[in-house]
Coordinates of C-alpha atoms and ligand atoms in Angstrom, one line a residue:
X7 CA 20.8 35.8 0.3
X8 CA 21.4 34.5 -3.2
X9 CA 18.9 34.1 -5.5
X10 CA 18.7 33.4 -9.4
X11 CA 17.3 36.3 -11.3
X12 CA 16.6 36.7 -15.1
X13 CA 17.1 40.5 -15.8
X14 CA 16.4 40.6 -19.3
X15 CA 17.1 38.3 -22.4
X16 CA 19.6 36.2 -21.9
X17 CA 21.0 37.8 -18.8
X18 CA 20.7 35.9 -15.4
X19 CA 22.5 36.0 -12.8
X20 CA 23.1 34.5 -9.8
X21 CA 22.6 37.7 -6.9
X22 CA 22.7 38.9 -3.3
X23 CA 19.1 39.8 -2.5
X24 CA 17.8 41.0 0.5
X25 CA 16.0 38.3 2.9
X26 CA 12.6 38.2 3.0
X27 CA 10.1 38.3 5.4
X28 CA 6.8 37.2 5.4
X29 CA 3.8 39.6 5.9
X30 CA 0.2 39.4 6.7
X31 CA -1.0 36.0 5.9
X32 CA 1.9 34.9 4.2
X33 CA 4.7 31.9 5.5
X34 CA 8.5 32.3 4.9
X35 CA 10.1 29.4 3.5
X36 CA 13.8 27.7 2.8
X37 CA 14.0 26.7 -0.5
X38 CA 15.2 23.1 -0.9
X39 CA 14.8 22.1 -5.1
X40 CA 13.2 24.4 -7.4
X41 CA 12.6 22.9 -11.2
X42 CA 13.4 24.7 -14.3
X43 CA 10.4 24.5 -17.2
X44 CA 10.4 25.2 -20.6
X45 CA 8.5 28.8 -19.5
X46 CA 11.9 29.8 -18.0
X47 CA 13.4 29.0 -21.3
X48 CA 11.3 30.9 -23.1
X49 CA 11.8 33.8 -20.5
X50 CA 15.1 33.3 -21.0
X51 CA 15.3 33.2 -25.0
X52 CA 12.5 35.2 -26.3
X53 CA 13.5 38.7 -27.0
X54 CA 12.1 41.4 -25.0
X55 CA 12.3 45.3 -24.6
X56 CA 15.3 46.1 -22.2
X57 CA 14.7 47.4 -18.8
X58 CA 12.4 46.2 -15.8
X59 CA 9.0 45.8 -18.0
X60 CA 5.3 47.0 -16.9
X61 CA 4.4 45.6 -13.6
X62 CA 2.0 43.0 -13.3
X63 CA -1.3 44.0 -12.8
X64 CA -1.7 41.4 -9.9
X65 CA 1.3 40.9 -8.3
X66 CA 3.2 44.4 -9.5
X67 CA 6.5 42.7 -9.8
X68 CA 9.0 43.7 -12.7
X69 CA 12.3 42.2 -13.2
X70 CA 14.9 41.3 -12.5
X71 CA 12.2 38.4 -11.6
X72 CA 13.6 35.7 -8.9
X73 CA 12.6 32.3 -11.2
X74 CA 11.3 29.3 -9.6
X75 CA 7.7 28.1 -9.6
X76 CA 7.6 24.9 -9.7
X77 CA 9.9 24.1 -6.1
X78 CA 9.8 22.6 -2.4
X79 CA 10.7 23.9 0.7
X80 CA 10.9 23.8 4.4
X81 CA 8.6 26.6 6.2
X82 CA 10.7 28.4 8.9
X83 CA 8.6 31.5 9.9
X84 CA 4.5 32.2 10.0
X85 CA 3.7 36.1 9.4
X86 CA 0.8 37.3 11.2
X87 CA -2.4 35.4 10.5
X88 CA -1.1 32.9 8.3
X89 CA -2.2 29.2 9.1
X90 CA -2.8 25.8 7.5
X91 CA 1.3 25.3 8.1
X92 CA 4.2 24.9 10.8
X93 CA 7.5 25.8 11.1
X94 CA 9.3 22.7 9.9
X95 CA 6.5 21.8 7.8
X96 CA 8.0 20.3 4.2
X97 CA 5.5 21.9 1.8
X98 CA 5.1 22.4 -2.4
X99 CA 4.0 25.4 -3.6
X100 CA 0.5 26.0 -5.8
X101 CA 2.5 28.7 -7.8
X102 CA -0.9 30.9 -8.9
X103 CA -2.0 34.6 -7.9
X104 CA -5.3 35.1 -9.6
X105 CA -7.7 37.7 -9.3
X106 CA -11.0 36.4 -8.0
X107 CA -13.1 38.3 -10.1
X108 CA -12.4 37.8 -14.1
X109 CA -14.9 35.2 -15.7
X110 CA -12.4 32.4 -15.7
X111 CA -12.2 33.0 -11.8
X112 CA -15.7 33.6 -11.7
X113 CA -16.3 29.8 -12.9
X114 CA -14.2 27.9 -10.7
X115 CA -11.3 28.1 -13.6
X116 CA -8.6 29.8 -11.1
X117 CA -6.2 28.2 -13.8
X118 CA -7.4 30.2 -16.7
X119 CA -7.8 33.7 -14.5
X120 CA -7.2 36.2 -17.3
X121 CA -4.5 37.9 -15.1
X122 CA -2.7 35.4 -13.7
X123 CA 0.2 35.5 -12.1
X124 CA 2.9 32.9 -11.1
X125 CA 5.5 32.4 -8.0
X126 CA 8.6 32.3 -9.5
X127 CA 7.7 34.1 -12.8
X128 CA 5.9 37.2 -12.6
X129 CA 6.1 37.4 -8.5
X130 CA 8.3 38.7 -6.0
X131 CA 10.9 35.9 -5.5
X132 CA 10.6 32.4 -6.6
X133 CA 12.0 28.8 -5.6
X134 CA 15.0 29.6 -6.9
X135 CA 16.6 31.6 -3.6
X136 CA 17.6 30.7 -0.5
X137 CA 13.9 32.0 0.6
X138 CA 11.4 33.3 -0.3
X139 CA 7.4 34.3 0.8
X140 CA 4.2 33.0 -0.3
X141 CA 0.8 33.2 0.7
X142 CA 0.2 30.4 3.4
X143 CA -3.1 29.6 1.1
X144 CA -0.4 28.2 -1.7
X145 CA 0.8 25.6 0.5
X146 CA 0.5 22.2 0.3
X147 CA 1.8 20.4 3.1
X148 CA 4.0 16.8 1.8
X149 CA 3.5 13.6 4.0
X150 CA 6.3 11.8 5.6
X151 CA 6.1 9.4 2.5
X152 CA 7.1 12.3 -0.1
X153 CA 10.6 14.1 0.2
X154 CA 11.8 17.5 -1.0
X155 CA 13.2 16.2 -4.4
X156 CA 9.4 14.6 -5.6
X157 CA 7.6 17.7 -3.6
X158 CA 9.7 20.3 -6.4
X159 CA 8.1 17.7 -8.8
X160 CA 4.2 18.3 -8.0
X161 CA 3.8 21.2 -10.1
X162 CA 4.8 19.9 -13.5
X163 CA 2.8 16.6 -12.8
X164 CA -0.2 18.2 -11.7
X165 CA -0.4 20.2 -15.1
X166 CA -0.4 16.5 -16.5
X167 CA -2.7 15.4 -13.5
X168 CA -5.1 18.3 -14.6
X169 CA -4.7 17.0 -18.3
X170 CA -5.7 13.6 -17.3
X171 CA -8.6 14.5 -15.6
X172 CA -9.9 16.5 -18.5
X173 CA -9.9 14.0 -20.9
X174 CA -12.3 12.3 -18.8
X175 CA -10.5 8.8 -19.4
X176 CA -12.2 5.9 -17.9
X177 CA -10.0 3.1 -16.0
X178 CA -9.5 0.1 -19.0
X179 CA -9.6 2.8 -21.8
X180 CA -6.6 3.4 -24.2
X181 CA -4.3 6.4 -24.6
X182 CA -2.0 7.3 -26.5
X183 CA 0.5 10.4 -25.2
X184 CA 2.5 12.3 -28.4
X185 CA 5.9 13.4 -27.1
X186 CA 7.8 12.1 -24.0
X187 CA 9.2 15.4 -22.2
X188 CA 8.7 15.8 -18.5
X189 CA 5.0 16.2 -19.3
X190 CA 4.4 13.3 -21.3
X191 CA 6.3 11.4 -18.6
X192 CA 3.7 12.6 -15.7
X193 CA 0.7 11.7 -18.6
X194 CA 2.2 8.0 -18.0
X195 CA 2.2 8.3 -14.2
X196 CA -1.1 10.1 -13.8
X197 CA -3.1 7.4 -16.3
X198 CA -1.6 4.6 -14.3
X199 CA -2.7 6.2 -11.4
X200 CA -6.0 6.2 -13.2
X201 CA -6.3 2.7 -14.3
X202 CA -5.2 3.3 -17.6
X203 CA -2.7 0.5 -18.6
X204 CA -3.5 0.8 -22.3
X205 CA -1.3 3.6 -22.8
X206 CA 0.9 4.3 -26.9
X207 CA 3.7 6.6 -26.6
X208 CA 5.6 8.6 -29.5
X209 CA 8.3 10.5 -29.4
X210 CA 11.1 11.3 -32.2
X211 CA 13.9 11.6 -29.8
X212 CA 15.6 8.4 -28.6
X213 CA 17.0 9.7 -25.6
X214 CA 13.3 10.9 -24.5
X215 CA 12.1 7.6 -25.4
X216 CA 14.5 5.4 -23.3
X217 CA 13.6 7.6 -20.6
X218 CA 9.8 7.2 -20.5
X219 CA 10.9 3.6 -20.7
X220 CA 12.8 3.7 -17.9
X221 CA 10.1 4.6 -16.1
X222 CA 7.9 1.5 -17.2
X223 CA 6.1 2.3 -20.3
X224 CA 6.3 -0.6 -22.9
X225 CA 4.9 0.7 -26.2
X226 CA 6.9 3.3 -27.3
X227 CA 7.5 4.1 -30.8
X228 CA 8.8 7.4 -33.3
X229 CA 6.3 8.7 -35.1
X230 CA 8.4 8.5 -38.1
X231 CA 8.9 5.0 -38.2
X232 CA 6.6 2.4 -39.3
X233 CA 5.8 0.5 -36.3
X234 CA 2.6 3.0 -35.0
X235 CA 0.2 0.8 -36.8
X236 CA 1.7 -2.6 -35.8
X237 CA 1.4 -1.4 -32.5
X238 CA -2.4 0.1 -32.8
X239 CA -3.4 -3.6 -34.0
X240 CA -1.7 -5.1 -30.6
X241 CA -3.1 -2.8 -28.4
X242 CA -6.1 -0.2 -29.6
X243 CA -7.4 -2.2 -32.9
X244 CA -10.7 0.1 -32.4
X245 CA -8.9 3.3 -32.0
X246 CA -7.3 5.5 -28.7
X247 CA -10.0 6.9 -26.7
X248 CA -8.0 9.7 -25.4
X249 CA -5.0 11.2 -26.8
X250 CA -2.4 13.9 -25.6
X251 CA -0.9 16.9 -27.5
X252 CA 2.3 16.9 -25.0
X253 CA 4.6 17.6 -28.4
X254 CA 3.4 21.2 -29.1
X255 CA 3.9 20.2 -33.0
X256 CA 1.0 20.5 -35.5
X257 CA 2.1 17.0 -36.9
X258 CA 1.3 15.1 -33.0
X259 CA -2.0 16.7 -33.4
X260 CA -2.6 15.2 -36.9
X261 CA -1.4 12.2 -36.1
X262 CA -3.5 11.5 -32.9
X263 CA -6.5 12.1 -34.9
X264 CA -5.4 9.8 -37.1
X265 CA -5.7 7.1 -34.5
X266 CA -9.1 8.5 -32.3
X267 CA -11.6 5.7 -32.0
X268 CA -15.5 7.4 -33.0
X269 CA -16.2 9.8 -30.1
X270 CA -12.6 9.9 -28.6
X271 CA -11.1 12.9 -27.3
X272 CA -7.9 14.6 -28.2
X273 CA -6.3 16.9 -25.4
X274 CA -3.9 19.8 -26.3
X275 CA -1.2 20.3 -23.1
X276 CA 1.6 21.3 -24.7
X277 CA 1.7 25.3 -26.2
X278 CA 2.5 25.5 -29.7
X279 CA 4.8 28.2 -31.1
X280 CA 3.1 28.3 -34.5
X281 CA -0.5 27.9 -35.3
X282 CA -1.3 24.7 -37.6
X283 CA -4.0 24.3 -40.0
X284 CA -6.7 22.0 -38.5
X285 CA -8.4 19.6 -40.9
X286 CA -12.1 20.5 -39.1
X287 CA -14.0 17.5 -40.9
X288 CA -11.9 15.3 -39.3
X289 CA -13.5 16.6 -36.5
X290 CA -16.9 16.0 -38.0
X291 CA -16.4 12.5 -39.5
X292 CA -15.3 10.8 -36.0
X293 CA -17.7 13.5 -33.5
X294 CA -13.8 14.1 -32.1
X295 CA -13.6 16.7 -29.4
X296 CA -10.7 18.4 -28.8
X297 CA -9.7 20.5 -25.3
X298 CA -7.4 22.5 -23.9
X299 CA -5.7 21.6 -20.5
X300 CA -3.8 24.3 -18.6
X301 CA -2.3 24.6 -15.5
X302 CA -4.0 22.9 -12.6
X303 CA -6.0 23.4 -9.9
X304 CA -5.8 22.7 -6.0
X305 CA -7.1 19.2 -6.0
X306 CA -4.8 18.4 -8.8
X307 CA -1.9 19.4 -6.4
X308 CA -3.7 16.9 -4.1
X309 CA -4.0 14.3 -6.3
X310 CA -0.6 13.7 -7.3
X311 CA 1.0 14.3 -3.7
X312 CA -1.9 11.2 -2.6
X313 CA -0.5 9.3 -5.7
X314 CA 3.2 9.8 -4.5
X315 CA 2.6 8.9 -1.2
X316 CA 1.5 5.8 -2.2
X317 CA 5.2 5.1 -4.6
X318 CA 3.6 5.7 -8.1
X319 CA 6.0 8.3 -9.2
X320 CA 9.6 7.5 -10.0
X321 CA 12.3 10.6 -10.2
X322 CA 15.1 7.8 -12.0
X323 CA 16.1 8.3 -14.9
X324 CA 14.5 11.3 -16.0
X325 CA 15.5 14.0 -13.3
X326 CA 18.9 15.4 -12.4
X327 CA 20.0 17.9 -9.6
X328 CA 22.4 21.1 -10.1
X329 CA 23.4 23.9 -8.0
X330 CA 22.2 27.6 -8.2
X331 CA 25.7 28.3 -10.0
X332 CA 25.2 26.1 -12.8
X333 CA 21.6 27.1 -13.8
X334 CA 23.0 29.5 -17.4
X335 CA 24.5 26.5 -18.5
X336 CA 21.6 24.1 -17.6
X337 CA 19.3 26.3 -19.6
X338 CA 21.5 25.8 -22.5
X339 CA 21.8 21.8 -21.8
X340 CA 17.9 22.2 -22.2
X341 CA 17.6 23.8 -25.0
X342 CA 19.6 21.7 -27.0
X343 CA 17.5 18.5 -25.7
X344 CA 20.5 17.1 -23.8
X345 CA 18.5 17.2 -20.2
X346 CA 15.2 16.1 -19.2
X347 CA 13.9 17.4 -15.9
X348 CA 16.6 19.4 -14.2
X349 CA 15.9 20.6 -10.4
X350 CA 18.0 23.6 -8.7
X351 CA 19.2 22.8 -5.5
X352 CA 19.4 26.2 -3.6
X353 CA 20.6 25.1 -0.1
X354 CA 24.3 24.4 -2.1
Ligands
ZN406 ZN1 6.5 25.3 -15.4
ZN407 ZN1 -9.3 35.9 -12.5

């Protein structure tokens, strides 16, 4: 069966794999759309020793690693034991192997385990095949209501589900999100879905902004121009109560303090690739408190798949499908900021 597999930098490759089958506790599914995230372009770009790498110390996979964790399917065969699914269920997959036992674990933090482990990126196989086996444990079953398309979309919403829910915003409060990628985009759905209608966003890049638009946020504005203040008067005048790092750029982080009311909250979603210098009396002066939100959690898989059930998340606009073939290229498309949110449809 074919399957997309990243062998080393720059190097994947559409291959004939051998068909799973699923084991002990585990279900066998047919892939349907499988997501591509900015952690399989970093796989993708970031230089790296050649050959198949140390195995993981949970999973033991090495590569050439099947990609795919964020990704829908249909199951089509139960191995021994494993329950909480049917054949012909339409399911997402909670993409995480963690250990049980590390501190993280240890307080309920599954998301932080310190040797985690994801479907699709340090796993054997990933969404991005015609099958592939999971644990029956990482399913979650879609309702009628949410098809195979929005069900490949859970996973990068719940990280900005999780993110939401961290901050702790309250419904009527103000937020501001900095950076409009397919995270910042789910930061809009999951505060409306939290009674947050108060909600700035900036982003440099017009294209980004006309899609976060398109989706039904008002107040968008680049962070270079002049009209952040105008628009702070209009709708925040005492300051955002929660802001989002969703840029990964020292200069969003700045900025957002900038504009925290006393006591607000700034949370950091995005990773950076360089450390920035952090202006601690800042910190002091407003009693600001800054966290980190990563990953998700089971009942933020949950939560969103509730929210889309009931219409609040709209794929126009910002999503597009391509075949397994075309992946290379779309990883390049990407990486130039020419695509948004780009799913892998492995059934064509
Ligand atoms: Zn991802
Ligand atoms: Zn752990």
């Amino acid at each position: 069966v074919r399957a997309a597999r990243l062998h080393t930098t720059e190097d994947l490759r559409v291959d004939d794999v051998e068909e799973p089958v699923a084991g002990p506790g585990q279900v066998k599914l047919h892939n349907a759309y499988a997501g591509i995230c900015g952690s399989d372009l970093h796989g993708y770009y970031v230089p790296r020793p050649p050959g198949p790498g140390d195995p993981h110390p949970l999973t033991g996979a090495v590569r050439p690693q099947v990609l795919g964790h964020e990704f829908s399917g249909t199951v089509v065969e139960l191995g021994p034991g494993a329950t909480g699914a049917d054949v012909g269920d339409r399911v997402t997959v909670l993409p995480i192997y963690s250990c049980g036992r590390c501190a993280a674990c240890g307080r309920g933090r599954s998301n932080a385990c310190r040797t985690i482990g994801f479907h699709g990126l340090t796993s054997h196989g990933g969404g991005m095949a015609e099958f592939t086996v999971v644990p029956a444990s990482m399913l979650h079953v879609l309702p009628e209501s949410v098809d195979l398309l929005l069900g490949a979309l859970v996973e990068p919403m719940a990280v900005a589900w999780h993110a939401v829910r961290t901050s702790g915003v309250r419904p009527g409060q103000s937020a501001l999100i900095a950076g409009a990628g397919p995270i910042g985009i789910g930061l809009w759905f999951a505060l409306r879905a939290h009674g947050v209608s108060s909600v700035i966003v900036t982003e440099p890049s017009e294209h980004r902004r006309s899609a976060i638009r398109g989706v039904g946020a008002d107040v968008v504005v680049d962070p270079a121009g002049e009209e952040l203040p105008e628009r702070l008067v209009e709708h925040a005048p005492d300051g955002i109560d929660v802001a989002f790092d969703a840029a990964g750029v020292g200069a969003a982080v700045s900025s957002a303090l900038d504009v925290l009311t006393p006591g607000g909250r700034l949370v950091v979603v995005a990773s950076h690739e360089r450390p920035m210098e952090l202006d601690t009396d800042r910190l002091l002066m407003g009693e600001f408190s800054v966290t980190g939100s990563l990953a998700y959690l089971p009942e933020d898989f949950t939560g969103v798949i509730e929210a889309m059930a009931q219409g609040r998340y709209d794929p126009a606009g910002w999503v597009d499908v391509i075949g397994l073939d075309d992946v290379v290229g779309a990883l390049g498309e990407l990486r130039a900021g020419r695509a948004m949110k780009l799913l892998v449809d492995s059934r064509h």
